[in-house]
């Protein structure tokens, strides 16, 4: 039910994220749009560094499993929300890096004058760009309902759930990966700047 190309791309992305220590334990979840009614997503409880194509399952846009005998990630609705709201989103990657987790517990995150901001399509780096930080909630339906109106003004460069981790997306798995990589670089830079002040 999940196209092999998508399953393989997500498994590879998970392995690459693991090499950077962005998905410790079974943390994180990865997904890609299959079509206008289905997404491919990592099943619950699998270490992302050991992902195989068989660990990728299909769900509908309501987060209901379409793959027999498999349970999707607990945060599936946050992925579904992005696909439903933004037709240009083709993949969503979520990790739990140290930088994202620590910085999100300290409040607002703003990136100023970093050259790599151009990775998000900006014409210049001479600007301030906010990375939204949303309070964590174990009730994912409630969390999704809280986040949704905040996204309706247009998709941010990504977002962070406080004490939890970062969400990044792109038009494809590879595009989402390099946007995640850019976000993680920015978060690490901010963490270092605060450390040396």
Coordinates of C-alpha atoms in Angstrom, one line a residue:
X1 CA 0.0 0.0 0.0
X2 CA 3.0 2.3 0.5
X3 CA 5.0 2.9 -2.7
X4 CA 8.4 1.4 -2.4
X5 CA 10.1 4.6 -3.4
X6 CA 8.5 6.6 -0.6
X7 CA 9.1 3.8 2.0
X8 CA 12.8 3.6 1.1
X9 CA 13.2 7.4 1.1
X10 CA 11.7 7.6 4.6
X11 CA 13.8 4.8 5.9
X12 CA 17.0 6.4 4.6
X13 CA 16.0 9.8 6.1
X14 CA 15.5 8.1 9.5
X15 CA 18.9 6.5 9.3
X16 CA 20.5 9.9 8.3
X17 CA 18.7 11.6 11.2
X18 CA 20.0 9.0 13.6
X19 CA 23.6 9.6 12.5
X20 CA 23.2 13.2 13.8
X21 CA 21.6 12.0 17.1
X22 CA 18.3 13.8 16.2
X23 CA 16.1 10.7 17.0
X24 CA 17.3 9.0 20.2
X25 CA 15.6 5.8 21.2
X26 CA 12.4 5.4 19.3
X27 CA 11.9 9.2 19.2
X28 CA 10.7 11.1 16.1
X29 CA 8.5 10.3 13.2
X30 CA 8.7 10.7 9.5
X31 CA 6.0 10.8 6.8
X32 CA 5.3 11.5 3.1
X33 CA 2.2 12.2 1.1
X34 CA 1.1 9.3 -1.0
X35 CA -1.9 11.0 -2.6
X36 CA -4.8 13.4 -1.6
X37 CA -6.2 10.9 0.8
X38 CA -3.3 8.9 2.2
X39 CA 0.1 9.4 3.8
X40 CA 3.0 7.1 4.5
X41 CA 4.3 7.3 8.1
X42 CA 6.7 5.4 10.4
X43 CA 5.0 2.9 12.6
X44 CA 5.1 3.4 16.4
X45 CA 8.0 2.4 18.5
X46 CA 10.7 1.8 15.8
X47 CA 14.2 3.1 16.2
X48 CA 14.7 5.5 13.3
X49 CA 18.3 4.4 12.8
X50 CA 17.2 0.9 12.0
X51 CA 14.2 1.8 9.9
X52 CA 13.3 -0.5 7.0
X53 CA 10.8 0.0 4.2
X54 CA 8.5 -2.5 6.1
X55 CA 8.4 -0.1 9.0
X56 CA 6.5 2.5 7.0
X57 CA 2.7 2.2 7.0
X58 CA -0.2 4.0 5.4
X59 CA -2.8 6.1 7.1
X60 CA -5.7 8.3 5.9
X61 CA -5.8 12.0 6.6
X62 CA -7.7 11.4 9.8
X63 CA -4.7 9.3 11.1
X64 CA -6.5 6.0 10.8
X65 CA -4.3 3.0 10.0
X66 CA -4.7 1.5 6.5
X67 CA -1.9 -1.1 6.9
X68 CA -3.1 -4.3 8.7
X69 CA -1.6 -5.0 12.1
X70 CA 0.5 -1.8 12.3
X71 CA 0.1 1.1 14.7
X72 CA 1.1 4.6 13.5
X73 CA 3.1 7.1 15.5
X74 CA 1.2 8.8 18.4
X75 CA 1.8 12.1 16.6
X76 CA 0.3 11.1 13.3
X77 CA -2.4 13.8 13.5
X78 CA 0.3 16.6 13.5
X79 CA 1.6 15.2 10.2
X80 CA -1.9 14.8 8.7
X81 CA -2.7 18.4 9.6
X82 CA 0.2 19.8 7.6
X83 CA -0.8 17.7 4.5
X84 CA -4.4 18.8 4.8
X85 CA -3.6 22.5 5.2
X86 CA -0.8 22.9 2.8
X87 CA -1.0 21.1 -0.6
X88 CA 2.7 21.8 -1.3
X89 CA 3.9 19.7 1.6
X90 CA 5.1 16.4 0.4
X91 CA 7.0 15.2 3.5
X92 CA 7.3 15.9 7.2
X93 CA 10.2 15.0 9.4
X94 CA 10.1 15.3 13.2
X95 CA 13.2 14.8 15.4
X96 CA 14.2 15.3 19.1
X97 CA 17.6 16.9 19.0
X98 CA 19.3 18.3 22.1
X99 CA 19.4 21.8 20.6
X100 CA 15.6 21.8 19.7
X101 CA 14.6 20.4 23.1
X102 CA 16.8 22.7 25.2
X103 CA 16.0 25.9 23.3
X104 CA 12.3 25.2 23.2
X105 CA 12.2 25.1 27.0
X106 CA 13.7 28.6 27.2
X107 CA 10.9 30.3 25.3
X108 CA 10.8 32.1 22.0
X109 CA 13.3 31.3 19.2
X110 CA 14.2 33.9 16.6
X111 CA 17.0 33.5 14.0
X112 CA 18.6 36.8 12.9
X113 CA 21.0 37.4 10.0
X114 CA 22.1 33.8 9.4
X115 CA 23.0 33.2 5.8
X116 CA 21.4 29.8 5.8
X117 CA 18.0 31.4 6.2
X118 CA 18.0 31.5 2.4
X119 CA 17.5 27.7 2.5
X120 CA 13.8 28.5 3.3
X121 CA 13.4 30.6 0.2
X122 CA 14.1 34.0 1.6
X123 CA 15.9 36.4 -0.8
X124 CA 18.2 37.7 1.9
X125 CA 19.6 36.7 5.3
X126 CA 19.2 40.2 6.7
X127 CA 16.0 39.5 8.6
X128 CA 14.6 38.1 11.8
X129 CA 12.7 34.8 11.4
X130 CA 10.7 33.3 14.3
X131 CA 10.5 29.6 14.8
X132 CA 7.2 29.0 16.7
X133 CA 7.3 27.1 20.0
X134 CA 4.1 25.4 21.1
X135 CA 3.4 24.1 24.5
X136 CA 3.5 20.3 24.8
X137 CA 0.4 18.3 25.3
X138 CA 0.1 14.5 25.6
X139 CA -3.4 14.8 24.0
X140 CA -2.4 15.0 20.4
X141 CA -5.9 15.8 19.1
X142 CA -6.1 18.8 21.5
X143 CA -2.5 19.8 20.5
X144 CA -3.4 19.7 16.8
X145 CA -6.5 21.7 17.4
X146 CA -4.5 24.3 19.3
X147 CA -1.8 24.5 16.5
X148 CA -4.1 24.6 13.5
X149 CA -5.3 28.3 13.7
X150 CA -1.8 29.4 14.3
X151 CA -0.7 27.8 11.0
X152 CA -3.5 29.3 9.0
X153 CA -1.7 32.5 8.3
X154 CA 0.8 30.5 6.2
X155 CA 3.3 27.8 7.0
X156 CA 6.2 28.9 9.2
X157 CA 9.7 27.6 8.5
X158 CA 9.0 24.8 10.9
X159 CA 7.9 24.6 14.5
X160 CA 9.0 23.2 17.9
X161 CA 7.0 21.5 20.6
X162 CA 8.4 22.7 23.9
X163 CA 10.7 20.1 25.6
X164 CA 10.0 17.8 22.8
X165 CA 11.3 18.4 19.3
X166 CA 11.2 20.1 15.9
X167 CA 8.9 19.6 12.9
X168 CA 10.2 20.4 9.4
X169 CA 8.6 19.8 6.0
X170 CA 9.2 20.2 2.3
X171 CA 8.0 19.2 -1.1
X172 CA 9.7 15.8 -1.0
X173 CA 11.5 13.7 1.6
X174 CA 14.8 15.0 0.4
X175 CA 13.6 18.6 0.5
X176 CA 12.2 18.1 4.0
X177 CA 15.5 16.6 5.1
X178 CA 17.6 19.5 4.0
X179 CA 15.2 22.0 5.5
X180 CA 15.4 20.0 8.8
X181 CA 19.2 20.0 8.5
X182 CA 19.1 23.8 8.0
X183 CA 16.8 24.2 11.0
X184 CA 19.0 22.0 13.2
X185 CA 22.1 24.0 12.2
X186 CA 20.3 27.2 13.2
X187 CA 19.2 25.7 16.5
X188 CA 22.7 24.5 17.3
X189 CA 24.1 28.0 16.4
X190 CA 21.6 29.6 18.8
X191 CA 22.4 27.1 21.5
X192 CA 26.1 27.9 21.2
X193 CA 25.5 31.7 21.1
X194 CA 23.6 31.5 24.4
X195 CA 26.2 29.3 25.9
X196 CA 29.1 31.7 25.2
X197 CA 27.3 34.9 26.2

